[in-house]
Coordinates of C-alpha atoms and ligand atoms in Angstrom, one line a residue:
M149 CA 101.7 40.8 -150.1
T150 CA 103.9 37.9 -151.5
K151 CA 104.5 34.8 -149.4
I152 CA 107.4 33.0 -149.6
I153 CA 106.6 29.1 -149.2
D154 CA 109.5 27.8 -146.8
G155 CA 110.2 24.2 -148.3
K156 CA 112.8 23.8 -145.2
K157 CA 110.0 24.4 -143.1
I158 CA 107.2 22.3 -144.6
S159 CA 110.0 19.7 -145.2
Q160 CA 110.5 19.5 -141.7
E161 CA 106.9 19.5 -140.5
I162 CA 106.2 16.1 -142.6
K163 CA 109.5 14.2 -141.4
D164 CA 108.2 14.8 -138.0
E165 CA 104.7 13.4 -138.6
L166 CA 106.6 10.2 -140.0
K167 CA 109.2 10.4 -137.4
A168 CA 105.9 9.9 -135.3
K169 CA 104.3 7.3 -137.1
V170 CA 107.2 5.5 -137.0
L171 CA 107.3 5.6 -133.3
S172 CA 104.1 4.0 -132.9
L173 CA 104.9 1.2 -135.3
K174 CA 107.6 0.4 -133.0
A175 CA 105.4 0.8 -130.1
E176 CA 102.8 -1.5 -131.7
G177 CA 105.5 -4.1 -133.1
K178 CA 104.9 -3.6 -136.4
K179 CA 107.5 -3.9 -139.2
I180 CA 109.7 -1.1 -139.7
P181 CA 110.6 -0.1 -142.9
C182 CA 114.1 -0.2 -145.0
L183 CA 115.0 1.8 -147.5
A184 CA 117.9 0.0 -150.1
V185 CA 120.2 3.0 -151.8
I186 CA 121.9 1.9 -154.8
Q187 CA 124.7 4.8 -156.3
V188 CA 126.8 3.4 -159.1
G189 CA 130.1 5.7 -159.4
N190 CA 131.1 8.7 -157.4
D191 CA 129.3 11.4 -159.2
P192 CA 129.7 14.4 -156.2
A193 CA 126.3 15.7 -156.8
S194 CA 124.7 11.8 -156.3
T195 CA 127.1 11.2 -153.2
V196 CA 125.1 14.6 -151.2
Y197 CA 121.8 13.3 -152.7
V198 CA 122.6 9.8 -151.1
G199 CA 123.9 10.9 -147.9
N200 CA 120.6 13.0 -147.2
K201 CA 118.6 9.9 -148.1
K202 CA 120.1 7.5 -145.7
K203 CA 120.5 11.1 -142.8
A204 CA 116.3 11.3 -143.5
C205 CA 116.1 7.3 -142.9
E206 CA 117.8 7.9 -139.6
Y207 CA 115.9 11.0 -138.3
I208 CA 112.8 9.5 -139.1
G209 CA 113.7 6.0 -137.7
I210 CA 113.8 3.4 -140.9
G211 CA 116.2 1.2 -141.7
S212 CA 118.6 2.1 -144.5
K213 CA 121.1 -0.2 -146.4
S214 CA 123.7 1.6 -148.6
F215 CA 125.3 -0.2 -151.7
E216 CA 128.3 2.1 -153.1
L217 CA 129.0 0.2 -156.3
K218 CA 131.8 1.1 -158.4
E219 CA 131.7 3.2 -162.0
E220 CA 132.9 0.0 -163.8
T221 CA 129.9 -2.3 -161.9
T222 CA 128.2 -4.1 -164.9
Q223 CA 124.2 -3.5 -165.7
D224 CA 124.1 -7.8 -165.4
E225 CA 125.8 -7.1 -161.8
L226 CA 123.1 -4.3 -160.9
I227 CA 120.3 -6.1 -162.2
K228 CA 121.5 -8.9 -160.0
L229 CA 121.7 -6.9 -156.3
I230 CA 118.3 -5.5 -157.7
D231 CA 117.0 -8.7 -157.9
E232 CA 118.3 -9.7 -154.7
L233 CA 116.8 -7.1 -153.0
N234 CA 113.3 -7.2 -154.7
N235 CA 113.6 -11.1 -152.8
D236 CA 114.8 -9.4 -149.6
D237 CA 111.9 -9.6 -147.5
E238 CA 113.5 -6.9 -144.7
V239 CA 114.2 -4.4 -147.7
T240 CA 110.8 -2.5 -148.3
G241 CA 111.8 0.4 -150.6
I242 CA 114.7 0.6 -153.3
L243 CA 116.2 3.3 -155.2
V244 CA 118.9 3.5 -157.7
Q245 CA 120.5 7.0 -157.3
L246 CA 120.3 8.4 -161.2
P247 CA 122.1 9.0 -163.9
V248 CA 123.6 5.6 -163.6
P249 CA 127.0 5.0 -165.7
K250 CA 126.6 5.2 -169.7
H251 CA 127.4 1.5 -169.8
I252 CA 124.1 0.9 -167.7
D253 CA 120.5 1.5 -169.2
E254 CA 118.5 3.2 -166.7
D255 CA 114.7 2.4 -168.6
T256 CA 116.3 -1.4 -167.9
I257 CA 117.1 -0.6 -164.4
I258 CA 113.9 1.2 -163.7
R259 CA 112.0 -1.4 -164.7
R260 CA 113.9 -4.1 -162.9
I261 CA 112.4 -2.7 -159.5
S262 CA 109.7 -4.6 -158.0
P263 CA 107.2 -1.9 -158.4
Q264 CA 105.9 -3.1 -154.8
K265 CA 109.3 -1.4 -153.6
D266 CA 109.5 1.3 -156.2
V267 CA 109.6 4.3 -153.7
D268 CA 111.0 6.8 -156.5
G269 CA 107.7 6.2 -158.4
F270 CA 109.6 5.6 -161.5
H271 CA 108.4 2.3 -162.4
P272 CA 105.8 2.6 -165.9
M273 CA 103.6 0.9 -163.6
S274 CA 103.6 3.2 -160.8
V275 CA 103.1 5.9 -163.8
G276 CA 100.3 4.1 -165.4
A277 CA 98.8 3.6 -161.4
L278 CA 99.3 7.2 -161.1
L279 CA 97.5 8.3 -164.5
I280 CA 94.5 5.8 -164.0
G281 CA 94.1 7.1 -160.6
E282 CA 95.1 3.8 -159.0
D283 CA 97.1 3.1 -155.6
G284 CA 100.9 3.4 -156.2
F285 CA 104.2 5.2 -155.7
L286 CA 103.8 8.7 -156.5
S287 CA 106.9 10.2 -157.8
C288 CA 108.5 12.2 -155.2
T289 CA 109.3 15.9 -156.3
P290 CA 105.6 16.4 -158.1
Q291 CA 104.2 15.2 -154.7
G292 CA 106.3 17.5 -152.7
V293 CA 104.9 20.3 -154.8
I294 CA 101.2 19.3 -154.2
Q295 CA 102.4 19.4 -150.5
L296 CA 103.6 22.8 -150.3
L297 CA 100.3 23.8 -152.3
K298 CA 97.7 22.1 -149.7
R299 CA 100.1 23.2 -146.6
S300 CA 100.5 26.7 -147.7
N301 CA 96.3 26.3 -147.8
I302 CA 96.3 27.3 -151.8
S303 CA 93.7 25.4 -153.3
I304 CA 94.0 23.9 -156.9
E305 CA 90.5 22.9 -157.7
G306 CA 89.5 25.0 -160.8
K307 CA 92.5 27.0 -161.0
E308 CA 94.3 27.6 -164.4
C309 CA 97.6 25.5 -163.9
V310 CA 100.5 25.8 -165.7
V311 CA 103.5 23.4 -166.0
I312 CA 106.6 24.2 -168.1
G313 CA 108.4 21.0 -168.9
R314 CA 107.4 17.5 -169.7
S315 CA 110.1 15.3 -168.2
N316 CA 109.0 11.7 -167.2
I317 CA 110.1 12.3 -162.9
V318 CA 108.5 16.0 -162.6
G319 CA 106.5 17.6 -165.5
K320 CA 104.1 14.5 -166.8
P321 CA 103.3 13.7 -163.1
M322 CA 103.2 17.1 -162.4
A323 CA 100.4 17.7 -164.3
V324 CA 98.8 14.4 -163.8
L325 CA 98.8 15.3 -160.0
L326 CA 97.4 19.0 -160.3
L327 CA 94.8 17.4 -162.6
R328 CA 93.6 14.9 -160.2
E329 CA 93.4 17.6 -157.8
N330 CA 90.7 19.3 -160.1
G331 CA 93.2 22.0 -161.3
T332 CA 92.8 23.0 -165.1
V333 CA 96.3 21.8 -166.5
T334 CA 98.4 23.2 -169.5
V335 CA 101.8 21.4 -170.5
C336 CA 104.5 23.7 -171.7
H337 CA 107.5 22.3 -173.2
S338 CA 110.4 23.7 -175.6
K339 CA 108.1 23.7 -178.8
T340 CA 105.3 25.4 -177.0
A341 CA 104.0 28.9 -179.3
N342 CA 103.6 31.9 -177.2
L343 CA 104.9 30.6 -173.9
K344 CA 104.9 33.5 -172.4
E345 CA 100.8 34.3 -173.1
V346 CA 100.3 30.8 -171.9
C347 CA 102.6 30.8 -168.8
K348 CA 100.6 34.6 -168.3
R349 CA 97.1 32.5 -167.8
A350 CA 98.2 30.7 -164.9
D351 CA 97.0 31.2 -161.5
I352 CA 99.7 28.1 -160.7
L353 CA 102.7 27.9 -162.3
V354 CA 105.0 25.2 -161.8
V355 CA 108.5 25.7 -163.5
A356 CA 110.8 23.0 -164.3
I357 CA 112.7 23.8 -167.6
G358 CA 116.4 23.2 -166.4
K359 CA 117.4 26.6 -167.8
P360 CA 118.6 29.1 -165.1
K361 CA 116.4 31.9 -164.1
M362 CA 114.8 31.6 -167.8
I363 CA 111.3 32.7 -166.3
N364 CA 111.2 36.5 -165.7
S365 CA 108.0 38.4 -164.5
E366 CA 106.9 38.8 -168.3
Y367 CA 105.6 35.2 -168.1
V368 CA 103.9 35.5 -164.8
K369 CA 100.4 36.7 -164.0
E370 CA 100.1 39.3 -161.3
G371 CA 99.0 37.7 -158.3
A372 CA 100.3 34.4 -159.1
C373 CA 101.5 31.5 -157.4
V374 CA 105.1 30.3 -158.8
I375 CA 106.4 27.3 -157.6
D376 CA 110.4 26.6 -158.9
V377 CA 111.8 23.5 -159.5
G378 CA 114.9 24.1 -161.0
I379 CA 118.3 24.1 -159.1
H380 CA 121.2 25.5 -160.6
R381 CA 125.0 26.3 -159.1
M382 CA 125.9 29.7 -160.6
E383 CA 129.7 31.2 -161.3
N384 CA 129.5 32.8 -157.7
N385 CA 128.8 29.8 -156.2
K386 CA 125.2 30.6 -155.3
L387 CA 122.5 28.4 -156.6
C388 CA 119.7 29.6 -158.4
G389 CA 116.1 28.0 -159.9
D390 CA 114.5 27.9 -163.6
V391 CA 112.7 31.2 -162.2
D392 CA 114.5 34.8 -161.9
Y393 CA 113.3 35.0 -158.3
D394 CA 114.1 38.8 -157.6
D395 CA 112.2 40.2 -160.6
V396 CA 109.1 37.6 -160.6
A397 CA 108.5 37.5 -156.8
P398 CA 107.1 41.1 -155.9
H399 CA 104.5 40.2 -158.5
T400 CA 103.6 36.8 -157.0
S401 CA 101.0 36.0 -154.4
Y402 CA 103.0 33.0 -153.4
I403 CA 106.6 31.8 -154.4
T404 CA 109.3 28.9 -153.6
P405 CA 113.0 30.1 -153.4
V406 CA 115.9 28.6 -154.4
P407 CA 117.3 26.8 -152.2
G408 CA 114.8 26.1 -149.6
G409 CA 111.8 25.8 -151.6
V410 CA 111.0 22.4 -153.7
G411 CA 114.4 20.8 -153.0
P412 CA 114.0 19.8 -149.5
M413 CA 110.6 18.3 -150.1
T414 CA 111.7 15.7 -152.4
I415 CA 113.5 13.6 -149.5
A416 CA 110.6 14.4 -147.5
M417 CA 108.2 12.8 -150.0
L418 CA 110.5 9.9 -150.6
M419 CA 110.5 9.3 -147.0
S420 CA 106.4 9.3 -146.9
N421 CA 106.8 6.9 -149.9
C422 CA 108.7 4.6 -147.7
L423 CA 105.8 4.6 -145.3
K424 CA 103.3 4.5 -147.6
D425 CA 102.0 0.7 -146.7
A426 CA 103.4 0.4 -143.4
Ligands
GUN715 N1 118.4 12.1 -159.3 C1 118.1 13.0 -159.0 N2 117.1 13.1 -158.6 C2 116.9 11.6 -158.1 C3 115.7 11.1 -157.7 O1 114.5 11.7 -157.2 N3 115.8 9.7 -157.7 C4 116.9 9.2 -158.1 N4 116.8 7.8 -157.7 N5 117.9 9.4 -158.3 C5 117.6 10.8 -158.7

């Protein structure tokens, strides 16, 4: 029997745990975290994401400051704001919503955020800490996948884990986190030979390729657990993932739906990062 992993429910549980943590911080008179969210330009998808992040802060009871900068904002102006927020003791987390407009260099911006406030976990210091197992902010989506697995009682230790995709934000940190949980990890990408055969080895298959419905049942071992990180809007306006859900689901033990799987976990883990050192 296939079990559908309910990311909406699990993310709600996490947010409620965090809300309780904030209440006890308040009761103890401790400092309440505050997330600064910066959006440059008005990409509609980014506006939705940023709005959801602010709502989540409100829900769990932490502070948020929002900076909506116009598309023409220069890199120097953005850097000046980041520097101010780095030095603002009230602000404990800083997030610049990506993508930024083309005239701004994303890597420069990511590196400018203080690693102590890098709640996205994108700074090279955060990524390096992850790689060598030191304390630091973990990238939200991969951390969310680990939580989905743990809270569904799916053990990772000793399992064949295959990650499809090698982005800095998902694929690479995902592979490292699975390794940290003692999985045996293979990372696949566009140049991987015999992709189907490699994927078919997986007990846990994490798909983050960015191609709608690319993974069908030919890539999946009977009884595997399939985690779909992709999200795409189809012509009929419905959302789908990188996995052909209807074809794959009957062959799995566990699967995440799109929407309602990995997606809601990203914001829950962002909130968790905001409270990491509180
Ligand atoms: N754009 C899409 N996903 C993300 C994310 O997790 N963080 C930021 N900062 N921008 C994004």
